[in-house]
Amino acid sequence: MNNAQAILKNPFINKGTAFSLAERKQLNLTGALPAVVQTIEEQAQQAYGQFQSKEKPLEKRIFLMNLFNTNRTLFYYLMGQHIVEFMPIVYDPVVAESIEQYNELFIQPQEAAFVSIDEPDNVEAALRNAASGRDIRLVVVTDAEGILGMGDWGVNGVDIAIGKLMVYTAAAGVDPSQVLPVSIDAGTNNQALLTDPLYLGNRHERIYGERYYQLIDKFVTAVEKLFPESLLHFEDFGRSNAANILEKYQDKILTFNDDIQGTGIVVLAGVLGAMNISKERITDQRFLTFGAGTAGVGIAQQLMDELIRQGLSASEARKHFYLVDQQGLLFEDTPDLTPGQKLFVRSRNEFANSEQLTNLANVVKAVHPTVMIGTSTQPGAFTEEIIKEMAAHTERPVIFPLSNPTRLAEATAEELIKWTKGKALVATGIPAADVEYNGVTYQIGQANNALMYPGVGFGAIAATGKVINGETLSAASHALGGIVDATLPGAAVLPPVAKLQAFSQTIAEVVAQSIIDQGLSKEKLTDAKTAIAQTKWEAKY
């Protein structure tokens, strides 16, 4: 490959038709491009026209991925102009289609690292080769056991890591040349993949236990060695491993688990926003989480930590929570509880009818929740009967059906507004249109982790943080929850994705300042805004 071809194939430096005549001469690109020199604005207009010509969402995603792999700056310039339109294309929900058809539609992911449990001695080499000498400051890694609400998708799940990093850059300004998506291929229990002749991952069942954790140790050690200034973001690990990994490393390195911590702090921000509207206190709420997996337990943990920060003892705070899983309400004698679930179990002697609390409807009647959160992936689980029962016992029920993609949502925003006669304070896990009811336009907040993790991660990187702790995460939640205008009729509990870049900046500054104030920076920093400004990347030539 000659020098001209190498430049035009390098997405970090390629400008395509925007190379000036002087640059073309200097870089030996003369004759390799058409004569006209375009501005980035002209390129973006041209690319957006091509994007619009694609009819299906998956076709739009494939077009954007090809642009991403060709010209990183143009991709992010264009995404910055159309962030609301592009977010569901590059990430949830269209990324789900991409993962399901990954083998058939394989597009070589630029700079992704594939770490195999069958080759543990090659972990460091895999990371080094993928990084190609770049100064990596952010690693997003997934083993793809718990992809969205889809389950185990093996090596196909690398698209989740890639999409997550796209949002980090588009929303917060993380330098795209300093990020690395990683797939941990520990096998898969998805039989459809194992029997698919086109499947690109290890063709054996998923490995658990000591061998798995040894691989994770090797991986974390290699990241710390090769990229000592990086934030390690864990994404979509299974419920049996996610909490264990976070607990092991969170006090030792700069790390973040979006499913446990990210989901939790976004929901906390939404609840705080709801409290701003209802004028109630979070310490007076009764929380019911339907779906006690990684996300559900993480949400409960973040909410409980906030109650403790607001003055309740740990034992008092715990009494405000009810976790419901496939067995029903979780009790002390419920079999096969995860460590996280055990923190929130109830005693049977609290209920005269404990043996009947095996379904959501009966639990709602028994505990009268004021806040109900769905992470169950059970479509339609929040029925009209259940919602009306909840609304009969609280003036402003806070209801967050968060399961995604769309087909797995516990209820729609329109249903919840209608069934509660406009009383419900709603956030959804997927984008939802405004709801018109009795002359009021209800804006629906999206409890999307993208509202939070870009600012949290970028703030921690800019502040050269040693760890991300509960105090910092709480500060981020209060910053996001305080953005909503509680005086507007039909106000949303969370700010809109349309303002994602602006409030990601706010969150990043709050996070960076929290790290600095706690003395958790690796460098001697005093001002978060300066640190953010010096670190922020912009999409321009």
XYZ file of C-alpha atoms in Angstrom:
541
model
C 0.000 0.000 0.000
C 1.490 3.358 -1.011
C 1.462 6.460 1.169
C -1.617 7.988 -0.496
C -3.669 4.833 -0.025
C -2.564 4.533 3.595
C -3.692 8.098 4.352
C -7.056 7.688 2.635
C -7.696 4.420 4.480
C -6.808 5.814 7.907
C -10.108 7.117 9.373
C -8.340 9.262 11.965
C -6.476 11.416 9.429
C -8.491 10.949 6.228
C -10.288 14.110 5.099
C -11.253 12.836 1.657
C -12.183 15.645 -0.711
C -11.487 18.200 2.050
C -7.720 17.867 1.667
C -6.492 21.220 0.381
C -4.385 21.443 -2.770
C -1.351 22.188 -0.622
C -2.037 19.165 1.561
C -2.513 16.971 -1.481
C 0.881 18.030 -2.793
C 2.585 17.599 0.584
C 1.036 14.172 1.243
C 1.464 12.848 -2.320
C -2.297 12.798 -2.833
C -2.226 14.713 -6.119
C -4.403 12.842 -8.576
C -5.793 10.517 -5.900
C -8.881 12.696 -5.409
C -11.262 14.680 -7.659
C -10.180 18.266 -8.326
C -12.735 20.068 -6.156
C -11.796 20.787 -2.539
C -14.882 20.536 -0.342
C -15.543 21.980 3.087
C -16.654 19.670 5.889
C -20.078 21.338 5.691
C -20.374 20.361 2.022
C -19.216 16.823 2.773
C -21.773 16.532 5.579
C -24.597 17.737 3.337
C -23.613 15.174 0.732
C -23.334 12.354 3.287
C -26.641 13.207 4.920
C -28.367 13.023 1.554
C -26.979 9.522 1.099
C -28.106 8.617 4.610
C -31.646 9.805 3.892
C -31.770 7.736 0.716
C -31.604 4.551 2.786
C -35.088 3.291 3.586
C -34.574 0.794 6.407
C -32.963 1.670 9.767
C -30.436 -1.152 9.415
C -29.413 0.153 5.977
C -28.916 3.579 7.542
C -26.700 2.028 10.226
C -24.591 0.181 7.644
C -24.082 3.441 5.744
C -23.010 5.235 8.929
C -20.640 2.418 9.882
C -18.953 2.642 6.488
C -18.582 6.403 6.927
C -17.231 5.815 10.455
C -14.641 3.398 9.103
C -13.624 5.870 6.383
C -13.568 9.337 7.944
C -13.973 9.609 11.706
C -14.079 13.409 11.806
C -16.812 13.691 9.169
C -18.830 10.972 10.897
C -18.847 12.849 14.211
C -19.438 16.209 12.569
C -22.521 14.743 10.897
C -23.705 12.980 14.064
C -23.334 16.212 16.000
C -25.753 17.865 13.575
C -28.316 15.030 13.799
C -27.762 13.486 17.218
C -31.429 12.749 17.970
C -31.878 11.067 14.597
C -28.611 9.118 14.727
C -28.653 7.927 18.361
C -31.205 5.128 17.831
C -29.382 4.140 14.621
C -25.851 3.812 15.993
C -27.067 2.419 19.311
C -30.328 1.131 20.742
C -32.665 -0.021 19.215
C -31.130 -0.536 15.723
C -27.909 -1.953 17.142
C -30.007 -4.949 18.213
C -30.739 -5.752 14.565
C -27.071 -5.315 13.741
C -26.077 -7.792 16.442
C -28.662 -10.347 15.353
C -27.370 -10.188 11.778
C -23.710 -9.580 12.631
C -22.416 -12.703 10.893
C -24.305 -12.048 7.673
C -23.531 -8.314 7.555
C -19.982 -8.416 8.907
C -18.209 -5.094 8.531
C -14.624 -5.142 9.763
C -14.765 -3.095 12.978
C -11.993 -0.551 12.989
C -9.578 -0.910 15.906
C -11.691 -3.436 17.865
C -9.796 -5.993 19.953
C -11.001 -9.594 20.200
C -9.828 -11.411 23.329
C -10.399 -15.182 23.349
C -10.663 -17.353 26.446
C -9.054 -20.101 24.359
C -5.910 -17.985 23.908
C -5.296 -16.373 27.313
C -1.611 -15.800 26.598
C -2.503 -13.511 23.691
C -4.541 -10.965 25.658
C -1.859 -8.302 25.767
C -0.956 -8.818 22.112
C -4.605 -8.480 21.067
C -4.933 -5.147 22.856
C -1.582 -3.832 21.634
C -2.289 -4.777 18.013
C -5.728 -3.168 18.035
C -4.438 0.026 19.640
C -1.644 0.382 17.043
C 0.373 2.722 19.242
C -2.524 5.073 20.028
C -2.802 6.733 23.455
C -5.881 4.881 24.701
C -7.856 6.693 27.401
C -11.172 4.788 27.230
C -11.792 1.050 26.848
C -15.334 -0.319 26.505
C -15.403 -4.089 26.949
C -18.223 -6.614 26.715
C -18.479 -10.382 26.970
C -21.980 -10.042 25.462
C -23.744 -12.437 27.826
C -26.437 -9.891 28.692
C -26.933 -7.785 25.558
C -29.782 -5.271 26.071
C -32.872 -7.424 26.599
C -31.646 -9.961 24.035
C -29.446 -12.210 26.144
C -26.274 -13.996 25.029
C -24.912 -12.958 21.619
C -21.291 -13.989 21.872
C -18.767 -12.187 19.721
C -21.594 -10.405 17.855
C -21.899 -8.152 20.887
C -18.798 -6.164 19.914
C -21.220 -3.804 18.152
C -22.440 -2.748 21.605
C -18.954 -1.602 22.581
C -18.495 0.224 19.280
C -21.878 1.964 19.581
C -21.189 2.950 23.171
C -17.935 4.628 22.174
C -19.672 6.497 19.355
C -22.009 8.044 21.923
C -19.106 8.907 24.237
C -17.524 10.973 21.485
C -20.675 12.481 19.979
C -22.145 13.469 23.342
C -19.145 14.416 25.447
C -16.162 14.936 23.145
C -13.978 11.953 23.984
C -11.172 11.837 21.400
C -12.108 8.979 19.004
C -8.442 8.174 18.429
C -8.098 7.400 22.142
C -10.822 4.759 22.486
C -10.805 0.981 22.114
C -13.768 -1.414 21.868
C -13.062 -4.923 23.172
C -14.886 -8.239 22.842
C -14.216 -10.892 25.485
C -15.066 -14.142 23.706
C -15.746 -16.670 26.457
C -17.991 -18.786 24.223
C -21.760 -18.567 23.995
C -24.813 -20.430 25.227
C -26.820 -19.213 22.251
C -27.427 -22.466 20.387
C -28.499 -20.642 17.243
C -25.043 -19.088 17.055
C -23.239 -22.333 17.827
C -24.998 -24.056 14.939
C -24.673 -21.094 12.534
C -21.933 -21.919 10.000
C -21.253 -18.174 9.643
C -20.740 -17.509 13.372
C -17.380 -15.820 13.932
C -16.796 -16.528 17.622
C -15.601 -19.504 19.681
C -17.810 -22.513 18.956
C -18.291 -23.816 22.459
C -20.530 -23.123 25.404
C -19.724 -20.172 27.617
C -16.928 -20.724 30.140
C -17.591 -19.785 33.772
C -15.755 -19.939 37.092
C -12.038 -19.751 37.787
C -10.910 -19.983 34.164
C -13.179 -17.067 33.245
C -12.029 -14.862 36.117
C -8.393 -15.619 35.330
C -8.998 -14.260 31.824
C -10.616 -11.116 33.235
C -7.609 -10.669 35.537
C -5.237 -11.001 32.592
C -7.303 -8.511 30.642
C -7.459 -5.903 33.414
C -3.726 -6.293 34.090
C -2.956 -5.803 30.395
C -5.171 -2.700 30.181
C -3.445 -1.191 33.215
C -0.027 -1.935 31.723
C -0.691 -0.747 28.173
C -3.144 2.081 28.871
C -2.433 3.301 32.428
C -4.433 6.534 32.002
C -7.573 4.819 30.722
C -11.089 4.373 32.061
C -12.260 0.748 31.811
C -15.993 0.590 31.054
C -17.689 -2.828 31.455
C -20.811 -3.370 29.345
C -23.503 -6.081 29.136
C -21.833 -8.772 31.236
C -24.138 -11.495 32.597
C -25.754 -11.244 36.029
C -23.531 -14.004 37.480
C -20.338 -12.086 36.663
C -21.060 -8.359 36.360
C -21.350 -7.484 40.045
C -18.404 -9.709 40.996
C -16.145 -7.959 38.499
C -17.235 -4.487 39.584
C -16.780 -5.313 43.274
C -13.282 -6.657 42.666
C -11.907 -3.709 40.707
C -13.966 -0.583 41.480
C -11.824 0.528 44.434
C -8.536 -0.284 42.675
C -8.757 1.206 39.193
C -10.724 3.779 37.229
C -13.652 1.615 36.155
C -17.377 1.846 35.560
C -20.117 -0.718 34.881
C -22.841 0.936 32.863
C -25.470 -1.738 33.472
C -25.086 -1.623 37.252
C -23.986 1.950 37.918
C -25.009 3.781 34.742
C -28.576 2.512 34.709
C -28.833 3.159 38.440
C -27.707 6.771 38.321
C -29.897 7.605 35.308
C -32.928 6.185 37.125
C -31.906 8.051 40.269
C -31.716 11.244 38.224
C -35.187 10.504 36.822
C -36.605 9.925 40.300
C -34.996 13.141 41.526
C -36.538 14.927 38.543
C -39.919 13.409 39.432
C -39.538 14.599 43.018
C -38.863 18.116 41.705
C -42.217 17.941 39.901
C -44.275 16.268 42.640
C -42.623 18.240 45.471
C -42.238 15.010 47.437
C -39.181 13.634 49.231
C -37.253 10.676 47.890
C -36.934 9.338 51.449
C -40.741 8.943 51.600
C -40.985 6.690 48.526
C -41.634 2.934 48.296
C -39.649 1.438 45.417
C -40.661 -1.675 43.491
C -38.272 -3.024 40.873
C -39.732 -5.621 38.515
C -36.804 -7.581 37.098
C -34.051 -8.256 39.631
C -31.168 -8.904 37.270
C -27.993 -6.867 36.932
C -29.774 -3.649 35.963
C -32.627 -3.991 38.458
C -30.325 -4.654 41.402
C -27.973 -1.873 40.297
C -30.875 0.575 40.220
C -32.001 -0.449 43.695
C -28.450 -0.093 45.006
C -28.042 3.431 43.624
C -31.423 4.506 44.987
C -30.707 3.009 48.407
C -27.310 4.702 48.550
C -29.058 8.008 47.884
C -31.519 7.448 50.745
C -28.571 6.819 53.026
C -26.834 9.982 51.805
C -30.031 11.868 52.615
C -30.002 10.751 56.240
C -31.551 7.288 56.543
C -29.647 4.443 58.170
C -28.811 1.467 55.964
C -31.479 -0.660 57.678
C -34.098 2.081 57.343
C -33.252 2.665 53.681
C -33.472 -1.034 52.840
C -37.079 -1.163 54.077
C -38.121 1.098 51.188
C -37.305 -1.519 48.522
C -39.174 -4.472 47.056
C -37.563 -6.560 44.316
C -39.720 -8.794 42.140
C -38.247 -11.377 39.784
C -39.645 -14.417 37.999
C -40.269 -16.114 41.384
C -42.261 -13.131 42.647
C -41.239 -10.945 45.567
C -37.756 -11.911 46.723
C -37.726 -13.339 50.267
C -34.937 -14.523 52.534
C -35.755 -18.140 51.644
C -35.993 -17.609 47.869
C -33.555 -20.080 46.263
C -30.609 -19.182 44.036
C -30.362 -15.515 45.033
C -27.451 -13.499 43.681
C -25.299 -11.549 46.154
C -26.908 -8.312 44.976
C -30.437 -9.655 45.408
C -29.705 -10.767 48.967
C -29.306 -7.131 50.013
C -32.979 -6.459 49.301
C -34.871 -9.573 50.368
C -37.955 -9.293 52.610
C -39.085 -11.428 55.536
C -42.178 -13.549 55.069
C -43.509 -12.488 58.454
C -44.032 -8.989 56.993
C -46.956 -10.312 54.942
C -49.951 -12.385 55.967
C -50.232 -13.641 52.379
C -46.547 -14.084 51.511
C -47.212 -17.344 49.649
C -49.429 -15.414 47.206
C -46.813 -12.815 46.323
C -45.597 -14.726 43.295
C -46.736 -12.237 40.649
C -46.506 -8.502 40.099
C -50.214 -7.798 40.520
C -50.374 -9.311 43.998
C -47.150 -7.602 45.080
C -48.429 -4.179 43.977
C -51.622 -4.719 45.975
C -49.591 -5.730 49.031
C -46.907 -3.020 49.107
C -48.535 0.001 47.376
C -45.374 1.237 45.633
C -44.971 4.911 44.789
C -42.125 4.254 42.344
C -42.210 1.249 39.999
C -39.318 0.412 37.694
C -39.382 -2.233 34.985
C -36.231 -4.065 33.919
C -37.966 -7.396 33.328
C -37.965 -7.651 29.501
C -41.578 -8.850 29.927
C -43.643 -6.966 27.315
C -46.916 -5.568 28.630
C -46.181 -6.584 32.227
C -47.431 -3.224 33.550
C -51.106 -3.903 32.841
C -53.944 -1.446 33.180
C -55.150 -3.250 36.324
C -51.731 -3.044 37.983
C -51.202 0.621 37.078
C -54.640 1.673 38.305
C -54.053 -0.211 41.573
C -50.761 1.634 42.035
C -52.268 5.020 41.170
C -55.074 4.524 43.705
C -52.567 4.765 46.556
C -50.252 7.617 45.484
C -50.956 11.058 44.038
C -48.133 11.074 41.453
C -47.040 7.505 40.656
C -43.513 7.355 39.245
C -43.399 4.631 36.593
C -40.345 3.754 34.503
C -40.840 0.859 32.014
C -37.185 0.563 30.979
C -36.882 -2.753 29.137
C -35.635 -2.472 25.582
C -35.650 -2.844 22.657
C -39.158 -1.570 21.968
C -40.838 -4.957 21.736
C -39.859 -5.782 25.334
C -41.211 -2.666 27.081
C -43.454 -3.276 30.131
C -45.887 -0.573 28.921
C -46.010 2.441 26.637
C -45.911 6.014 27.879
C -49.286 6.690 26.273
C -50.878 3.820 28.191
C -49.438 4.981 31.501
C -50.624 8.575 31.060
C -54.094 7.410 30.019
C -54.533 4.787 32.760
C -53.501 7.246 35.498
C -55.478 10.182 34.039
C -52.310 12.186 33.563
C -50.967 11.634 37.073
C -48.047 9.354 36.207
C -44.493 10.666 36.003
C -43.018 8.516 33.258
C -39.635 7.684 31.811
C -39.102 4.978 29.215
C -36.128 2.907 28.138
C -36.599 3.761 24.479
C -37.500 7.043 22.734
C -41.169 7.948 23.223
C -43.220 10.635 21.510
C -45.044 13.322 23.456
C -48.430 12.214 24.781
C -51.497 14.446 24.384
C -54.079 13.964 27.152
C -56.899 16.290 28.250
C -55.305 19.280 26.587
C -51.870 18.783 28.136
C -48.753 17.746 26.220
C -46.784 15.296 28.347
C -43.098 15.140 27.477
C -41.628 11.695 28.106
C -38.122 11.435 29.449
C -35.949 8.643 28.146
C -34.065 6.872 30.938
C -31.299 6.120 28.510
C -27.860 5.507 29.983
C -26.555 7.762 27.233
C -27.882 10.681 29.270
C -25.293 9.891 31.904
C -22.309 7.724 30.993
C -20.690 10.054 28.400
C -20.446 12.891 30.901
C -19.423 10.630 33.772
C -16.721 8.896 31.756
C -15.364 12.022 30.115
C -15.305 13.890 33.425
C -13.356 11.067 35.059
C -10.872 10.936 32.173
C -10.377 14.710 32.104
C -9.824 14.789 35.869
C -7.344 11.876 35.617
C -9.391 10.085 38.266
C -8.104 7.160 40.271
C -11.588 5.726 40.934
C -15.262 6.602 40.436
C -17.064 6.375 43.785
C -20.620 6.737 45.053
C -20.230 10.394 45.950
C -19.224 11.242 42.390
C -22.078 9.216 40.897
C -24.581 10.919 43.201
C -23.285 14.327 42.136
C -23.859 13.340 38.502
C -27.432 12.209 39.217
C -28.310 15.455 40.994
C -26.845 17.442 38.112
C -28.981 15.582 35.542
C -32.158 15.501 37.658
C -31.882 19.219 38.304
C -31.905 20.156 34.618
C -35.653 19.596 34.056
C -38.099 22.506 34.296
C -40.545 21.237 36.930
C -42.919 24.194 36.432
C -44.029 23.206 32.928
C -47.340 21.305 32.597
C -46.499 17.807 31.429
C -42.804 18.328 32.193
C -40.457 15.405 31.595
C -38.558 13.895 34.516
C -35.347 13.843 32.450
C -33.939 16.262 29.872
C -34.301 15.413 26.171
C -31.670 13.668 24.078
C -31.737 16.744 21.832
C -29.738 18.571 24.512
C -27.402 15.642 25.154
C -24.212 17.490 24.269
C -24.996 20.453 26.509
C -25.862 18.514 29.636
C -23.088 15.957 29.054
C -20.752 18.939 29.402
C -22.464 19.892 32.672
C -22.230 16.364 34.040
C -18.583 16.050 32.985
C -17.720 19.233 34.856
C -19.594 18.105 37.970
C -17.899 14.686 37.895
C -14.450 16.160 37.316
C -14.911 18.653 40.148
C -16.088 15.902 42.491
C -12.979 13.855 41.732
C -10.735 16.902 42.189
C -12.417 17.948 45.454
C -12.034 14.439 46.892
C -8.334 14.372 46.064
C -8.819 11.466 43.659
C -6.964 12.982 40.674
C -3.667 11.502 39.560
C -2.500 15.007 38.649
C -2.602 18.259 40.607
C -5.778 19.803 39.222
C -7.962 22.500 40.754
C -10.481 23.596 38.126
C -12.779 21.103 36.399
C -13.857 23.430 33.595
C -10.266 23.996 32.549
C -9.528 20.255 32.621
C -12.618 19.543 30.504
C -11.805 22.269 27.973
C -8.231 21.045 27.561
C -9.339 17.425 27.025
C -12.416 17.891 24.832
C -12.191 16.843 21.167
C -14.168 18.577 18.419
C -15.103 17.264 14.995
C -13.286 19.669 12.702
C -10.433 19.538 10.201
